[in-house]
Amino acid sequence: MIEYNITGAFLVGLMGAAHCFGMCGGLVGAFSAQIPQAKTGNLLAHQLRFLLSYHLGRLLSYTVAGALVGGSAAMLGHLFEVDSYLLVLRMVAGLMMIATGLYIAKLWGAIVHIERMGKWLWLALKPVAQRFVSIQRPTQALMAGMIWGWLPCGLVYSTLTWAVASGSMYQGGCIMLAFGLGTLPALLTAGVAAKQLANWVQQKTIRLMSGLLLVAFGSHTLYIAAAQLN
């Protein structure tokens, strides 16, 4: 199942570009505006150093979150010796995968409402984030990116359910890392390239095919989990 989850997680990150632009586009612009001007050397290399630091921090947060929830699920299984709980979690993950596919295909938008669950976390982190408003070094950009990774996002929360259902710290981390890598094309590009990507992922055929592929992944996950429960 891990192959399906990693592929699906990457696809969610890649095809969720429109959602990423809406949720994080302003944040990316704010971070980019904080990059100090290069005194000497290549301007593009200077900007990339800061931007990659932001995104490395964000991916680290995703990976840590996936490892934590996957490892916690495994630990609970060992503590309580419950054999069927992971199968139930995989059924939940399958349902979330289907819901995410329907969201990407623009057939059902319930995933967006899940973001409300994480607003309290962002309110707690916001004062910390404000300390990194003035970015002078790549290490500060890395820390800002790590905080950014906890921004409430329905797609992140949906993918985290797959990490939980993996029942493994390693697999959970890999799933969330794959999701983060999928988001990079949308959030690392700028200007014309970003608009072209947004236009591409918004094509009805692309959205529908990607969404239905995720629905197929979710249905397969449900089928396997239900068969193992029986």
CSV table of C-alpha atoms in Angstrom, one decimal:
chain,number,residue,atom,x,y,z
A,1,MET,CA,0.0,0.0,0.0
A,2,ILE,CA,2.9,2.4,0.6
A,3,GLU,CA,3.6,2.7,-3.2
A,4,TYR,CA,0.0,3.8,-3.7
A,5,ASN,CA,0.2,6.3,-0.9
A,6,ILE,CA,3.5,7.8,-2.0
A,7,THR,CA,2.2,8.1,-5.6
A,8,GLY,CA,-1.1,9.5,-4.4
A,9,ALA,CA,0.6,12.0,-2.0
A,10,PHE,CA,2.8,13.3,-4.7
A,11,LEU,CA,-0.2,13.6,-7.1
A,12,VAL,CA,-2.2,15.5,-4.4
A,13,GLY,CA,0.7,18.0,-3.9
A,14,LEU,CA,1.2,18.5,-7.7
A,15,MET,CA,-2.5,18.7,-8.7
A,16,GLY,CA,-3.4,20.8,-5.7
A,17,ALA,CA,-1.5,23.7,-7.3
A,18,ALA,CA,-4.6,25.9,-7.4
A,19,HIS,CA,-5.3,25.4,-3.7
A,20,CYS,CA,-1.6,26.0,-3.0
A,21,PHE,CA,-1.7,29.3,-4.9
A,22,GLY,CA,-4.8,30.4,-2.9
A,23,MET,CA,-3.5,29.3,0.5
A,24,CYS,CA,0.2,30.1,0.3
A,25,GLY,CA,0.6,32.4,-2.7
A,26,GLY,CA,0.5,35.5,-0.6
A,27,LEU,CA,2.8,33.9,2.0
A,28,VAL,CA,5.3,33.1,-0.8
A,29,GLY,CA,5.2,36.6,-2.0
A,30,ALA,CA,5.7,38.0,1.5
A,31,PHE,CA,8.7,35.7,2.1
A,32,SER,CA,10.2,36.6,-1.3
A,33,ALA,CA,9.9,40.3,-0.5
A,34,GLN,CA,11.9,39.7,2.7
A,35,ILE,CA,14.9,38.3,0.9
A,36,PRO,CA,17.8,40.8,1.4
A,37,GLN,CA,19.5,42.2,-1.7
A,38,ALA,CA,22.6,40.5,-2.8
A,39,LYS,CA,25.7,42.7,-2.2
A,40,THR,CA,27.8,40.7,-4.7
A,41,GLY,CA,27.6,37.6,-6.9
A,42,ASN,CA,24.8,36.1,-8.8
A,43,LEU,CA,21.4,37.5,-7.9
A,44,LEU,CA,19.4,34.4,-9.0
A,45,ALA,CA,21.6,32.1,-7.0
A,46,HIS,CA,21.2,34.4,-4.0
A,47,GLN,CA,17.4,34.3,-4.2
A,48,LEU,CA,17.3,30.6,-4.9
A,49,ARG,CA,19.4,30.0,-1.7
A,50,PHE,CA,16.7,31.7,0.4
A,51,LEU,CA,13.7,30.2,-1.5
A,52,LEU,CA,15.1,26.7,-1.2
A,53,SER,CA,15.7,27.2,2.5
A,54,TYR,CA,12.1,28.2,2.9
A,55,HIS,CA,10.9,25.1,1.1
A,56,LEU,CA,13.4,22.8,2.8
A,57,GLY,CA,12.0,23.9,6.2
A,58,ARG,CA,8.4,23.3,5.0
A,59,LEU,CA,9.3,19.8,3.7
A,60,LEU,CA,11.0,19.1,7.0
A,61,SER,CA,7.9,20.0,8.9
A,62,TYR,CA,5.7,17.8,6.6
A,63,THR,CA,8.1,14.9,7.0
A,64,VAL,CA,8.3,15.2,10.8
A,65,ALA,CA,4.5,15.4,11.1
A,66,GLY,CA,4.2,12.3,8.9
A,67,ALA,CA,6.8,10.4,10.9
A,68,LEU,CA,5.2,11.5,14.2
A,69,VAL,CA,1.7,10.3,13.3
A,70,GLY,CA,2.8,7.2,11.6
A,71,GLY,CA,5.1,6.3,14.5
A,72,SER,CA,2.4,7.1,17.1
A,73,ALA,CA,0.0,4.7,15.3
A,74,ALA,CA,2.6,2.0,15.4
A,75,MET,CA,3.3,2.6,19.1
A,76,LEU,CA,-0.3,2.4,20.0
A,77,GLY,CA,-0.7,-0.8,18.1
A,78,HIS,CA,2.2,-2.4,20.1
A,79,LEU,CA,0.9,-1.0,23.5
A,80,PHE,CA,-2.6,-2.2,23.1
A,81,GLU,CA,-2.0,-5.2,20.8
A,82,VAL,CA,-5.0,-4.3,18.7
A,83,ASP,CA,-4.6,-6.0,15.3
A,84,SER,CA,-7.6,-4.5,13.5
A,85,TYR,CA,-7.1,-0.8,14.3
A,86,LEU,CA,-4.7,-0.1,11.5
A,87,LEU,CA,-7.2,-1.7,9.0
A,88,VAL,CA,-9.8,0.7,10.3
A,89,LEU,CA,-7.4,3.6,9.9
A,90,ARG,CA,-6.7,2.5,6.3
A,91,MET,CA,-10.4,2.5,5.6
A,92,VAL,CA,-10.5,6.1,6.9
A,93,ALA,CA,-7.4,6.9,4.8
A,94,GLY,CA,-9.1,5.4,1.7
A,95,LEU,CA,-12.2,7.5,2.3
A,96,MET,CA,-10.0,10.6,2.6
A,97,MET,CA,-8.2,9.7,-0.5
A,98,ILE,CA,-11.5,9.4,-2.4
A,99,ALA,CA,-12.6,12.8,-0.9
A,100,THR,CA,-9.4,14.4,-2.0
A,101,GLY,CA,-9.7,13.0,-5.5
A,102,LEU,CA,-13.2,14.4,-5.8
A,103,TYR,CA,-11.9,17.8,-4.6
A,104,ILE,CA,-9.2,17.8,-7.2
A,105,ALA,CA,-11.7,16.8,-9.9
A,106,LYS,CA,-13.9,19.7,-8.6
A,107,LEU,CA,-16.8,17.3,-7.9
A,108,TRP,CA,-16.9,17.7,-4.1
A,109,GLY,CA,-15.3,20.4,-2.0
A,110,ALA,CA,-15.7,19.0,1.6
A,111,ILE,CA,-11.9,18.7,2.1
A,112,VAL,CA,-11.6,22.5,2.3
A,113,HIS,CA,-13.7,22.5,5.5
A,114,ILE,CA,-11.1,20.4,7.3
A,115,GLU,CA,-8.8,23.4,7.3
A,116,ARG,CA,-10.9,24.9,10.1
A,117,MET,CA,-9.6,22.2,12.4
A,118,GLY,CA,-6.1,23.6,12.3
A,119,LYS,CA,-6.8,27.3,12.8
A,120,TRP,CA,-6.1,27.0,16.5
A,121,LEU,CA,-2.6,25.6,15.8
A,122,TRP,CA,-1.8,28.5,13.5
A,123,LEU,CA,-3.0,31.0,16.0
A,124,ALA,CA,-0.5,29.6,18.5
A,125,LEU,CA,2.3,29.6,15.9
A,126,LYS,CA,1.6,33.1,14.5
A,127,PRO,CA,3.5,35.0,17.3
A,128,VAL,CA,6.5,32.7,16.6
A,129,ALA,CA,6.3,33.3,12.9
A,130,GLN,CA,6.3,37.1,13.4
A,131,ARG,CA,9.8,36.8,14.8
A,132,PHE,CA,11.0,35.8,11.3
A,133,VAL,CA,9.4,38.6,9.5
A,134,SER,CA,12.9,40.1,8.9
A,135,ILE,CA,14.9,37.4,7.0
A,136,GLN,CA,18.6,38.1,6.8
A,137,ARG,CA,20.1,34.6,6.6
A,138,PRO,CA,19.2,31.3,4.9
A,139,THR,CA,19.0,29.7,8.4
A,140,GLN,CA,16.2,32.2,9.3
A,141,ALA,CA,14.5,31.3,6.1
A,142,LEU,CA,14.7,27.6,7.0
A,143,MET,CA,13.1,28.3,10.4
A,144,ALA,CA,10.4,30.4,8.8
A,145,GLY,CA,9.7,27.5,6.3
A,146,MET,CA,9.4,25.0,9.2
A,147,ILE,CA,6.7,27.2,10.8
A,148,TRP,CA,5.0,27.7,7.4
A,149,GLY,CA,4.7,23.9,7.2
A,150,TRP,CA,2.1,24.0,10.0
A,151,LEU,CA,-0.2,26.4,8.2
A,152,PRO,CA,-3.8,24.9,8.2
A,153,CYS,CA,-4.4,23.1,4.9
A,154,GLY,CA,-7.1,20.6,4.0
A,155,LEU,CA,-4.8,18.7,1.6
A,156,VAL,CA,-2.1,18.4,4.2
A,157,TYR,CA,-4.5,17.0,6.8
A,158,SER,CA,-6.0,14.6,4.3
A,159,THR,CA,-2.6,13.3,3.4
A,160,LEU,CA,-1.7,13.0,7.1
A,161,THR,CA,-4.5,10.4,7.5
A,162,TRP,CA,-2.6,8.2,5.0
A,163,ALA,CA,0.6,8.7,7.1
A,164,VAL,CA,-1.4,7.6,10.2
A,165,ALA,CA,-2.8,4.6,8.4
A,166,SER,CA,0.7,3.5,7.3
A,167,GLY,CA,1.4,2.6,10.9
A,168,SER,CA,5.1,3.3,10.4
A,169,MET,CA,7.3,6.3,11.3
A,170,TYR,CA,9.4,5.7,8.1
A,171,GLN,CA,6.5,5.3,5.7
A,172,GLY,CA,4.5,8.2,7.3
A,173,GLY,CA,7.5,10.5,6.8
A,174,CYS,CA,7.9,9.3,3.2
A,175,ILE,CA,4.3,9.9,2.4
A,176,MET,CA,4.4,13.5,3.7
A,177,LEU,CA,7.7,14.2,2.0
A,178,ALA,CA,6.2,13.0,-1.3
A,179,PHE,CA,3.3,15.4,-0.8
A,180,GLY,CA,5.7,18.3,-0.1
A,181,LEU,CA,7.8,17.5,-3.2
A,182,GLY,CA,4.6,17.5,-5.3
A,183,THR,CA,3.8,21.1,-4.1
A,184,LEU,CA,7.3,22.4,-5.1
A,185,PRO,CA,6.5,23.2,-8.8
A,186,ALA,CA,3.5,25.4,-7.7
A,187,LEU,CA,5.2,27.2,-4.9
A,188,LEU,CA,8.8,27.5,-6.2
A,189,THR,CA,7.9,28.9,-9.6
A,190,ALA,CA,6.9,32.5,-10.1
A,191,GLY,CA,5.4,34.9,-12.6
A,192,VAL,CA,4.7,33.4,-16.1
A,193,ALA,CA,5.7,29.9,-15.1
A,194,ALA,CA,3.4,29.8,-12.1
A,195,LYS,CA,0.5,31.0,-14.3
A,196,GLN,CA,1.2,28.4,-16.9
A,197,LEU,CA,1.2,25.7,-14.3
A,198,ALA,CA,-2.0,27.0,-12.7
A,199,ASN,CA,-3.7,27.0,-16.2
A,200,TRP,CA,-2.4,23.4,-16.9
A,201,VAL,CA,-3.7,21.9,-13.6
A,202,GLN,CA,-7.0,23.7,-14.0
A,203,GLN,CA,-7.8,22.0,-17.3
A,204,LYS,CA,-10.9,20.0,-16.9
A,205,THR,CA,-9.5,16.8,-18.4
A,206,ILE,CA,-6.3,17.0,-16.3
A,207,ARG,CA,-8.3,17.7,-13.1
A,208,LEU,CA,-10.8,14.9,-13.8
A,209,MET,CA,-8.1,12.3,-14.7
A,210,SER,CA,-6.0,13.1,-11.7
A,211,GLY,CA,-9.0,13.1,-9.3
A,212,LEU,CA,-10.3,9.9,-10.6
A,213,LEU,CA,-6.9,8.3,-10.3
A,214,LEU,CA,-6.9,9.2,-6.6
A,215,VAL,CA,-10.5,7.9,-6.3
A,216,ALA,CA,-9.2,4.6,-7.7
A,217,PHE,CA,-6.3,4.6,-5.2
A,218,GLY,CA,-8.7,5.2,-2.4
A,219,SER,CA,-11.2,2.5,-3.6
A,220,HIS,CA,-8.3,0.0,-3.8
A,221,THR,CA,-7.2,0.9,-0.3
A,222,LEU,CA,-10.8,0.4,1.0
A,223,TYR,CA,-11.1,-2.9,-0.8
A,224,ILE,CA,-7.9,-4.3,0.6
A,225,ALA,CA,-8.7,-3.1,4.2
A,226,ALA,CA,-12.2,-4.5,4.1
A,227,ALA,CA,-11.0,-7.8,2.7
A,228,GLN,CA,-8.4,-8.1,5.6
A,229,LEU,CA,-11.1,-7.2,8.2
A,230,ASN,CA,-13.1,-10.1,7.0
